[in-house]
XYZ file of C-alpha atoms in Angstrom:
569
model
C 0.000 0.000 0.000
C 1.537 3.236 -1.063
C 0.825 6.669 -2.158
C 0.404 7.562 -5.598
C 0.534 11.249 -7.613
C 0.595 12.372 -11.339
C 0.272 15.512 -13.964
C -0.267 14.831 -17.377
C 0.478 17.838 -19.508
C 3.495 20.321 -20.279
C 3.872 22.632 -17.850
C 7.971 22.502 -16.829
C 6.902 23.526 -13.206
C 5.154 19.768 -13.047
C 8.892 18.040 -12.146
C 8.586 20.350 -8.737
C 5.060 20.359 -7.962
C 5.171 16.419 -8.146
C 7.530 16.762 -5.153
C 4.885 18.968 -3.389
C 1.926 16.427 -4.019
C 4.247 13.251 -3.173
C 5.220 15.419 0.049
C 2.284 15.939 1.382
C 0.948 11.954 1.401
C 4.330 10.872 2.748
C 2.493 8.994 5.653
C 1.165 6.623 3.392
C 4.558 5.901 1.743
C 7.318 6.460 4.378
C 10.295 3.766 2.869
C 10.946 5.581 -0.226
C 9.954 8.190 -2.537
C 10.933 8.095 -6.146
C 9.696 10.258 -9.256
C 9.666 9.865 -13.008
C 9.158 12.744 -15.956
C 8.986 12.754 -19.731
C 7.882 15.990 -21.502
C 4.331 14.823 -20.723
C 3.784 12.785 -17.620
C 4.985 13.223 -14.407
C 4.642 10.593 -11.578
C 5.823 10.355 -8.038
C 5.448 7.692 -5.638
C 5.408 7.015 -1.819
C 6.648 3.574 -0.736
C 5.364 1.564 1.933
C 7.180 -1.842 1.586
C 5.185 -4.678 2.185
C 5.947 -7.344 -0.574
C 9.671 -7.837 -2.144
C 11.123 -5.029 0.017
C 14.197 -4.741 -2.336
C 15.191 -1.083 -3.868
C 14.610 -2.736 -7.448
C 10.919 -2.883 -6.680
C 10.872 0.437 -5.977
C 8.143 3.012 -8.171
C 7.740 3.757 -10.225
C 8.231 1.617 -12.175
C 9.267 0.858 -15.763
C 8.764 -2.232 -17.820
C 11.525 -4.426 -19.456
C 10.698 -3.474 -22.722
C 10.832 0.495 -21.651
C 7.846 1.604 -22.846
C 5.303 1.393 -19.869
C 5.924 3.328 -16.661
C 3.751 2.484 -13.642
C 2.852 3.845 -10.381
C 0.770 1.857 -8.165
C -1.353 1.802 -4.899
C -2.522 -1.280 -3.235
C -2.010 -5.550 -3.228
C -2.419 -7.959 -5.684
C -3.169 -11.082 -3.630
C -3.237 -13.740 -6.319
C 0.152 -12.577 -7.788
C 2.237 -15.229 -7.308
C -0.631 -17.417 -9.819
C -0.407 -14.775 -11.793
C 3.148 -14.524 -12.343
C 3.603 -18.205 -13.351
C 0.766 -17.525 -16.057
C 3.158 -14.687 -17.362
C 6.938 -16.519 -16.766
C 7.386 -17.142 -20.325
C 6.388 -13.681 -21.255
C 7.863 -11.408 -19.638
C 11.779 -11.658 -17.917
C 10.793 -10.592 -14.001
C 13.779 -9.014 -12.207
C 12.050 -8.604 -8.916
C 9.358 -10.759 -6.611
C 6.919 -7.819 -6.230
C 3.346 -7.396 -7.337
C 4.113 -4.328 -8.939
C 5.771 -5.940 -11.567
C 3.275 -8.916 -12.157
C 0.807 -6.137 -12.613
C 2.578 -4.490 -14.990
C 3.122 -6.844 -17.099
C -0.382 -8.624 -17.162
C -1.251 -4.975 -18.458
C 1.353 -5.618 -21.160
C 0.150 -8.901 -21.959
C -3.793 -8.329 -21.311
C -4.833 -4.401 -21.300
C -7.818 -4.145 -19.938
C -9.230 -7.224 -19.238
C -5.503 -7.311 -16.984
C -8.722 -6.240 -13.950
C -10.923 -9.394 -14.044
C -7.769 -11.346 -13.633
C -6.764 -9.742 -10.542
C -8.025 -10.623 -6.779
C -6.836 -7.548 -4.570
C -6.982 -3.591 -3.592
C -5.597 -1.500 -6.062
C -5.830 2.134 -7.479
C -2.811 2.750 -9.942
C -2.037 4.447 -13.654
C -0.055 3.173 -16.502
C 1.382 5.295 -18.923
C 2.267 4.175 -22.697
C 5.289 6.397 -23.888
C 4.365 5.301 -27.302
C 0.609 6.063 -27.718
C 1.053 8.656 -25.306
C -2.104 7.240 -23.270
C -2.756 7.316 -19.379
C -4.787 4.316 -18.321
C -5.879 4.345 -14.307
C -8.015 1.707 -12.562
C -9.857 0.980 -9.507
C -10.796 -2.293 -7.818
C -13.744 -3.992 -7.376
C -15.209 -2.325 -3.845
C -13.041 0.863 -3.865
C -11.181 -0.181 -1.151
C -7.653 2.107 -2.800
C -8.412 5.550 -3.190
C -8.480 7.551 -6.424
C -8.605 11.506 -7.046
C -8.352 13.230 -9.744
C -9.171 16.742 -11.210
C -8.407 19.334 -14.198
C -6.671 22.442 -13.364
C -5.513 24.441 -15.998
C -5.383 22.186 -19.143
C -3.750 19.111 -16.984
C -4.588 16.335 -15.249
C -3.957 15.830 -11.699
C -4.468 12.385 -10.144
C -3.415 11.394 -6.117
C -4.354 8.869 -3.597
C -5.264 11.714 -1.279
C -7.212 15.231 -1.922
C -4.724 16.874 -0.020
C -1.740 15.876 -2.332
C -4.022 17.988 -4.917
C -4.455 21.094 -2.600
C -0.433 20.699 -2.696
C -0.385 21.212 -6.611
C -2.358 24.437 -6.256
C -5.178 22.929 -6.933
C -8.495 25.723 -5.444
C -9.892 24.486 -2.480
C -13.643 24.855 -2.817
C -16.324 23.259 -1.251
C -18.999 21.162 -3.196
C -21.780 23.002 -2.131
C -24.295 19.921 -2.756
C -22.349 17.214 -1.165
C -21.868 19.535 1.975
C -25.433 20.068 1.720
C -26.571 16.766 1.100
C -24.359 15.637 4.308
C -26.101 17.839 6.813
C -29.866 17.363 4.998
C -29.805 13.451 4.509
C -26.655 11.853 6.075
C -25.052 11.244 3.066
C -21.455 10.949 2.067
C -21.579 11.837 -2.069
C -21.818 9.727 -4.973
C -19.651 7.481 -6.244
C -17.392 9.869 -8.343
C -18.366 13.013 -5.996
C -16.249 14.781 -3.305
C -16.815 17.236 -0.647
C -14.760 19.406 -2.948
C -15.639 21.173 -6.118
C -13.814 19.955 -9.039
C -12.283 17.294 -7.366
C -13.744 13.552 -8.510
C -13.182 10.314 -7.701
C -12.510 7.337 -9.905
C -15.597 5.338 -8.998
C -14.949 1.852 -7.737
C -14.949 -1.245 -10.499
C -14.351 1.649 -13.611
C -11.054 2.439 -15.529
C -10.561 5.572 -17.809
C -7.681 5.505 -20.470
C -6.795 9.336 -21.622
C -4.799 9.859 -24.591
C -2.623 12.876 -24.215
C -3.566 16.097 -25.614
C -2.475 20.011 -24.992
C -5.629 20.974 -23.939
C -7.043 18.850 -21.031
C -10.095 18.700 -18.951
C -12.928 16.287 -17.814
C -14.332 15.816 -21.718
C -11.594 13.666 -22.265
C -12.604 11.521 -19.725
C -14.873 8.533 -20.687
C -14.951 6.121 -17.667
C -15.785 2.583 -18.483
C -17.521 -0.064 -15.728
C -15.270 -3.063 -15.946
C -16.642 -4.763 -12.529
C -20.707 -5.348 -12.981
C -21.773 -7.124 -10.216
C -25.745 -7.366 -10.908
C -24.552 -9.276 -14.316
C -22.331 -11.435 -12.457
C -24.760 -12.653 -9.477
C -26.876 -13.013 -11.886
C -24.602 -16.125 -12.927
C -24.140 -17.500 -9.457
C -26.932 -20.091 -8.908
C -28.391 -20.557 -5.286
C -27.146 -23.289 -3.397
C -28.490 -25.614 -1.149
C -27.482 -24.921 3.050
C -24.677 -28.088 3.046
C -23.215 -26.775 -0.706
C -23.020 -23.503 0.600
C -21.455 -23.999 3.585
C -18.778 -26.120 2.189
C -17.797 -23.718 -0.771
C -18.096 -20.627 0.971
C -15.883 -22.497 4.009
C -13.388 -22.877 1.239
C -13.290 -19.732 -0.051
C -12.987 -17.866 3.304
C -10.234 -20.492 4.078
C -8.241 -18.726 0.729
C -9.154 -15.948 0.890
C -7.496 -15.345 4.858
C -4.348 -17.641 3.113
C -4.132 -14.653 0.004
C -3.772 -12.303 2.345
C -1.104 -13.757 4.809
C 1.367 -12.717 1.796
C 3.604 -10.473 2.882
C 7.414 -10.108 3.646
C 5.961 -7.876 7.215
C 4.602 -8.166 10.512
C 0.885 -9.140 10.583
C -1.484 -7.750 13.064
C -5.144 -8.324 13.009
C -7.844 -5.302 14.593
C -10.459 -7.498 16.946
C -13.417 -6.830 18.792
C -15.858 -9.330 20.259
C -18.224 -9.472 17.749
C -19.424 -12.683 15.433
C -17.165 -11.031 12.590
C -14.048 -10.563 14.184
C -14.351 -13.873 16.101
C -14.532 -15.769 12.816
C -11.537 -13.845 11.867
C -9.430 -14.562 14.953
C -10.763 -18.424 14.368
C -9.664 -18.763 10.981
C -6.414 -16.822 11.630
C -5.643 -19.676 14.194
C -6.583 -22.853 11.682
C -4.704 -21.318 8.662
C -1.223 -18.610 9.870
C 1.504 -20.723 8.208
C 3.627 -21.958 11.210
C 6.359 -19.832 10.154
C 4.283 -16.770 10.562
C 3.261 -14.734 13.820
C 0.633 -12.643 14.132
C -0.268 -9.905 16.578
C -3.840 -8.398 17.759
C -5.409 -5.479 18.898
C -8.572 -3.912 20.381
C -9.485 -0.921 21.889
C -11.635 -0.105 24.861
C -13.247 3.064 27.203
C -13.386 1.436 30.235
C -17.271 1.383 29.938
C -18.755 -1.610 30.477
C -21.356 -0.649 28.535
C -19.891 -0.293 25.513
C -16.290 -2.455 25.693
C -15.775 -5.559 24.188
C -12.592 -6.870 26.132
C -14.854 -9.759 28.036
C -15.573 -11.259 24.823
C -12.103 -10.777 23.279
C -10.335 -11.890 26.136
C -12.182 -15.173 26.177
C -11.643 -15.420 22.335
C -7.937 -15.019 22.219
C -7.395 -17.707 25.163
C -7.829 -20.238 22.667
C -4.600 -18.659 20.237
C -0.963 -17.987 21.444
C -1.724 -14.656 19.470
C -0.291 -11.533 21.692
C -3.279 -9.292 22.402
C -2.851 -5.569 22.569
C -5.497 -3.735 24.437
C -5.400 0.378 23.337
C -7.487 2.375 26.136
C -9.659 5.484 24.114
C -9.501 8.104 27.112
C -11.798 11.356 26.661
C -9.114 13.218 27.606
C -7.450 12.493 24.317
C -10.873 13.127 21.718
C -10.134 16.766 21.524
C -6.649 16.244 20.383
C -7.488 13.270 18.189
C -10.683 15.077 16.245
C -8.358 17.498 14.978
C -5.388 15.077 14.048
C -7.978 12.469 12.372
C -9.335 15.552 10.170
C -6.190 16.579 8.822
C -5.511 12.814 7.310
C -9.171 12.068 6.674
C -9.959 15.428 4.280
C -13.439 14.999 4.390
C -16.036 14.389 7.325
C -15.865 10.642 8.702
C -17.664 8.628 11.475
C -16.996 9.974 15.005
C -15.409 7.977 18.073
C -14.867 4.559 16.496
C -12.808 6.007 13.792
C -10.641 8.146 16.519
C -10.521 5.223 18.344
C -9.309 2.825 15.239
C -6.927 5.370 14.659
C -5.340 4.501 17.925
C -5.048 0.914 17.155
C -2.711 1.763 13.947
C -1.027 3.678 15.957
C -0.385 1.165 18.492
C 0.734 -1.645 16.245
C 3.198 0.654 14.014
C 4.880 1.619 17.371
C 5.132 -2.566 17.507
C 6.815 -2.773 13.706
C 3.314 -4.162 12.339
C 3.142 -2.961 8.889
C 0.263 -4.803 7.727
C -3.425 -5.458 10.134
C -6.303 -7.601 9.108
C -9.598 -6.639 9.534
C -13.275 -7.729 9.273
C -15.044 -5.644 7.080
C -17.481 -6.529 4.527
C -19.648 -9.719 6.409
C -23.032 -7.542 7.090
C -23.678 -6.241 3.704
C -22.778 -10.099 2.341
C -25.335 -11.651 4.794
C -27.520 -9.276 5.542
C -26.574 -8.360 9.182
C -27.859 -5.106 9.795
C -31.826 -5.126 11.534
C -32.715 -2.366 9.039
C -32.603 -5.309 6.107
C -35.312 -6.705 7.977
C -37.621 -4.228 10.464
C -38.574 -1.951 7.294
C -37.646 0.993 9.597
C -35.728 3.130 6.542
C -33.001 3.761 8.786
C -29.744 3.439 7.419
C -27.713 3.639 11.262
C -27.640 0.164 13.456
C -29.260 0.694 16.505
C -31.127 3.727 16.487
C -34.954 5.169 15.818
C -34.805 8.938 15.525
C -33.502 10.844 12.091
C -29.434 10.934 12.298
C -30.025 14.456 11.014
C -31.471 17.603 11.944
C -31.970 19.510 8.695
C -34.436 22.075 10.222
C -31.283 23.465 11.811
C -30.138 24.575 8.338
C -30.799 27.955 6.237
C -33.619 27.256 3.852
C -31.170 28.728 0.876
C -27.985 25.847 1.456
C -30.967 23.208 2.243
C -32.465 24.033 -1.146
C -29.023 23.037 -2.412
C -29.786 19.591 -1.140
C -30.525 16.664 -3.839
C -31.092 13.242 -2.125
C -29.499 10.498 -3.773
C -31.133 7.970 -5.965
C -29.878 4.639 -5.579
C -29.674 2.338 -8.426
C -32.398 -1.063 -7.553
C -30.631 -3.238 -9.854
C -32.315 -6.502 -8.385
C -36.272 -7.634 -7.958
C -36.129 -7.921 -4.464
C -35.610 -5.032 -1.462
C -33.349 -7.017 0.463
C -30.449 -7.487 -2.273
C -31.334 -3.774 -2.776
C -30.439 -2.695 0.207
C -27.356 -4.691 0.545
C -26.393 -3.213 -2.986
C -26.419 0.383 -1.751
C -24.612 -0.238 1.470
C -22.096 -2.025 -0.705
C -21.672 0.341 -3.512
C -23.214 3.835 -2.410
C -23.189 3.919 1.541
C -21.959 1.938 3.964
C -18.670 0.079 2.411
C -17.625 3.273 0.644
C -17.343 5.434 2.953
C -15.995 2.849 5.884
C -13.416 1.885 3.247
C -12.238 5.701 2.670
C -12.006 6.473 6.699
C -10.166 3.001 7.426
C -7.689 4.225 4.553
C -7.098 7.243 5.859
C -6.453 6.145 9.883
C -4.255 3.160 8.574
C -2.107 5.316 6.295
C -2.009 8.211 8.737
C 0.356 5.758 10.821
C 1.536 3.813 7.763
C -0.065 0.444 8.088
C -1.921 -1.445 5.387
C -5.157 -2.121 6.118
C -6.096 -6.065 4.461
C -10.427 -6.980 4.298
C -10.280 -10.701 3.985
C -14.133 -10.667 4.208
C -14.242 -8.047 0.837
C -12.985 -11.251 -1.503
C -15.235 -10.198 -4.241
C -15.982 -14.016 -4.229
C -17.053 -14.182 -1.191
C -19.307 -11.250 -1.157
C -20.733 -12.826 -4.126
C -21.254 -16.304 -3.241
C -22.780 -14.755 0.073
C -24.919 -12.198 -1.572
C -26.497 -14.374 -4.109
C -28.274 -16.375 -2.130
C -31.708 -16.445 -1.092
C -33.307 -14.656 1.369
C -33.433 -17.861 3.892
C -29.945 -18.591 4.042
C -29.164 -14.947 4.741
C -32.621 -14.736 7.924
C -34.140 -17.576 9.906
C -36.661 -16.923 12.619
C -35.135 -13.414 13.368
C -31.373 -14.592 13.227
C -29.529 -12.110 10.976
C -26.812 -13.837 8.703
C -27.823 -17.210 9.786
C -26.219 -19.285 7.119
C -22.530 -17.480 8.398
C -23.673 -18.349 12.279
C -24.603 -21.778 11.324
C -21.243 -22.551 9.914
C -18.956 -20.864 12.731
C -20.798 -22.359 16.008
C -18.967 -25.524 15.575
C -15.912 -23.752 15.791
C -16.952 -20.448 17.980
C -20.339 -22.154 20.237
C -23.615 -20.925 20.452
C -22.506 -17.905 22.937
C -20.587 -16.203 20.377
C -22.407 -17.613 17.029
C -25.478 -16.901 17.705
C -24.923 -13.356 19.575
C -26.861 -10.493 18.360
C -25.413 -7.463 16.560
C -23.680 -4.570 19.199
C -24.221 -1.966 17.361
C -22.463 1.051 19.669
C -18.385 0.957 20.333
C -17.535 3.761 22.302
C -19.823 6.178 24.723
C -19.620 8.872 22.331
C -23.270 9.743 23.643
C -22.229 10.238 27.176
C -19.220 12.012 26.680
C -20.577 14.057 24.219
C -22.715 15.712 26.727
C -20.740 14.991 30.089
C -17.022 14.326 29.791
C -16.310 16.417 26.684
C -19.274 19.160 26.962
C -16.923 21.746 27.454
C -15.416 21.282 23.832
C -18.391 20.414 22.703
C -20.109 23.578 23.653
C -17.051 25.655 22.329
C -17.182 23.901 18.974
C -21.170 24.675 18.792
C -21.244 27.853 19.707
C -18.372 28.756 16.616
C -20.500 26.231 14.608
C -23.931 28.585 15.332
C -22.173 31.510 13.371
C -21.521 29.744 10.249
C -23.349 31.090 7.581
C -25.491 28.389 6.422
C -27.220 27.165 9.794
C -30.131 28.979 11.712
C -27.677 29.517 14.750
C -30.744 29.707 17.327
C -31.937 26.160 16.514
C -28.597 24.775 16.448
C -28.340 26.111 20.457
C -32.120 24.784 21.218
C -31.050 21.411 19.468
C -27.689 21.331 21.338
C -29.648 22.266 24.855
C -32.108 19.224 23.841
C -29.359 16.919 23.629
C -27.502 17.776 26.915
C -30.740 17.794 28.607
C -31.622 14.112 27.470
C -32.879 13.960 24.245
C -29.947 11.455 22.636
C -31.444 8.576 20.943
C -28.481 9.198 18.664
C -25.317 11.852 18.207
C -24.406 12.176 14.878
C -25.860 15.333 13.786
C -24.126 16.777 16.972
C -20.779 15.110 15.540
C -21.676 16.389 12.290
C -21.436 19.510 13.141
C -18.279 19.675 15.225
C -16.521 17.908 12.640
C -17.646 19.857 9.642
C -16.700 22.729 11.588
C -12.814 21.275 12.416
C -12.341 20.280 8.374
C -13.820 24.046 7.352
């Protein structure tokens, strides 16, 4: 996992202000930072050294032949496979990824992405055609940003790295909007920044290089379609399922064991992360280690460590436990914001954070996570209570959009979500995989893992195994109330009933509490500055705020909202 930057076009001043963008994403790239310039492209890189760890597979890169130069953000998992289909190709000089993707591109062009089973955001240029293609995997898991600024393209793994270039910093009015009115996070190719888009997840654009540059030479193509392809998976009975999806999560865990780094693994003591923890213990290599970590508030309320502490007693796995103190929130908000860009998802991210933190300070380069399981199976109670809401775990509006000035909520569009399937339940897992949920977890666990230069790995994202899973019929997914029942069924023989059949915890930390108790003096401070901005009715945001610390606190995002938006302004 690295950072990546790039200006297409002819501007002499490109070879410096390549330096400025690689500079200021150097967390995600800290081992070594390399550029490369013709008259037309200009690409820097920001190393963080996780597979072949050599200086020769340093970016970026260029191919044997000398035509292709690449730049490249992410893991391929299956590379190894694909490197023996390519052996007789293509003369490898180093063991990395980097190079197996590069030349599958070679070899394959664009149908190089259906081949390849990983994260990955990264651009290829062809010296000869002078064209620029860039690609983005499956889920979106590897950031990329690009925009046109006078007659060039600029492309980064982070926003900032284009603020660096010069780019203006502007807000996107209707995203901003749309976050305060409905919740919402922006569409797939949308920012919270005018100008500034995002390659949407699954699509590649090739641009052929030109003088004059700007987004009408842009003609994205959808190379992942995942309605087409469940609509090949057939449903399988409970014993088939169980045995091929046991296999695949089984290779999928294996996949991502490759690397030449520490592993670490983020727990908690929830049906998820137990199943990772489990299958970490029946498949590490014996010539691998592993290390864990959780976090906790010392709330009993909200902390997890019973649960955890009972599930690592089974493994010889170290566990780290990384306290969250209020004390520290103030100091992390504003940290957090500064890596993250754009508004993220209160305590639990500030608390993840931590958890990076902790295992870089222990020389773990690379954590393991378990991501991806509720939108697969259908875990979340508002698949199945019809309640609309799109939080776990609460019953009043996230939002307070009555707290706005009519003129910026008239800027407001709500989303429309694509309903590619004839059934609401695969609909709603479909937008909390490719609009919602996923998304925007996968951009704020980028951002806390690079911030302390750790790769963050989603075993449970296999694009198989979210397939497989989601494919299935309604029954395997509920049964008499139990949310992802055909997952639980399989795991109890190795987890018990306790922990299989558990309900969902839907709340981490007691950002509630210390919201109004704890932390109200900040909180108050940040409101009141919040209550002048220009685009909120400042009298209702006080009444709202004097609801909230009076009782009324069902739920506490629209109070986090507005601190935050107010600390990335």
């Amino acid at each position: 996992m690295c950072g990546i930057a790039g200006i297409l076009g002819v501007n002499p001043k490109n070879v410096s202000t390549i330096k400025l963008m690689a500079e200021a994403q150097k967390h995600r790239g800290p081992d070594a930072l390399h550029f490369w310039n013709d008259e037309k492209l200009a690409l820097g890189h920001n190393r963080l050294s996780i597979i072949d760890l050599s200086e020769s597979a340093s970016q970026p890169m260029i191919s044997n032949c000398g035509n292709y130069v690449i730049v490249f953000n992410g893991e391929i998992y299956n590379y190894l496979e694909l490197k023996k289909e390519l052996e007789k190709e293509y003369d490898f000089v180093t063991d990395s990824d980097t190079e197996v993707l590069l030349a599958a591109y070679i070899k394959w062009n664009t149908k190089t992405l259906d081949k390849l089973n990983g994260m990955f955001s990264f651009a290829i240029w062809d010296k000869k055609s002078n064209t620029l293609f860039s690609g983005r995997d499956r889920f979106g898991v590897k950031p990329f940003y690009f925009t046109f600024f006078e007659n060039q393209l600029y492309f980064s793994s982070e926003i900032k790295a284009l603020f660096a270039a010069g780019i203006p910093k502007k807000k996107n009015q209707k995203v901003w909007a749309n976050y305060y009115t409905f919740g919402t996070y922006g569409l797939l190719d949308e920012t919270f920044f005018e100008g500034i888009q995002q390659l949407k997840a699954g699509h590649f654009f090739e641009i052929v290089f030109e003088k004059n540059l700007d987004f009408s030479v842009v003609k994205t193509k959808q190379w992942y379609n995942f309605p087409e392809r469940i609509s090949k998976i057939k449903q399988l009975s409970k014993d088939e399922l169980k045995v091929c999806y046991e296999a695949l999560l089984k290779d999928s865990i294996q996949l991502r064991f490759r690397a030449d780094v520490p592993l670490g693994m983020n727990v908690s003591g929830g049906l998820d992360s137990s199943t990772l923890i489990n299958l970490v213990s029946r498949n590490l290599p014996s010539q691998k280690n592993i290390q864990a970590f959780t976090f906790y508030s010392n709330d009993e309320k909200y902390d997890e460590l019973p649960w955890v502490n009972e599930l690592m007693k089974e493994t010889a796995y170290p566990l780290h436990k990384v306290l969250l103190d209020y004390k520290e929130v103030p100091d992390l908000i504003e940290k957090v914001s500064f890596y993250q860009d754009e508004p993220f998802g209160g305590f639990p991210t500030l608390a993840y954070s931590l958890l990076f933190e902790s295992a870089r300070e222990k020389g773990v380069k690379v954590i393991l996570d378990g991501q991806g399981m509720d939108e697969a199976w259908a875990g979340y109670d508002y698949y199945h209570d019809k309640s609309n809401n799109v939080i776990q775990g609460i019953t009043s509006s996230p939002v307070r959009p009555e707290a706005l000035v009519t003129e910026f909520r008239n800027m407001a569009q709500k989303e429309v979500y694509e309903r590619p399937f004839d059934n609401d339940l695969q609909n709603l897992q479909y937008r909390d995989l490719f609009y919602t949920k996923i998304p925007r977890a996968l951009r704020f666990n980028d951002r806390i893992s690079m911030m302390h230069s750790t790769e963050l790995r989603e075993p449970f994202l296999d694009y198989r195994l979210i397939e497989l899973a989601f494919a299935q019929s309604d029954t395997m997914k509920v049964q008499n109330g139990q949310t992802k029942w055909l997952l639980r069924d399989l795991v109890k023989d190795y987890l018990g009933n306790t922990i299989a059949l558990a309900p969902k915890r839907a709340l981490q930390t007691p950002q509630r509490e210390w919201i109004s108790q704890e932390l109200k003096p900040y909180f108050s401070e940040k409101i009141e500055q919040f209550s002048k901005m220009d685009f909120v009715d400042g009298k209702q945001i006080k009444v709202l705020w004097k609801d909230y610390c009076d009782g009324k606190q069902d739920n506490s995002f629209y109070i986090w909202q507005w601190v935050n938006g107010l600390v990335l302004s």
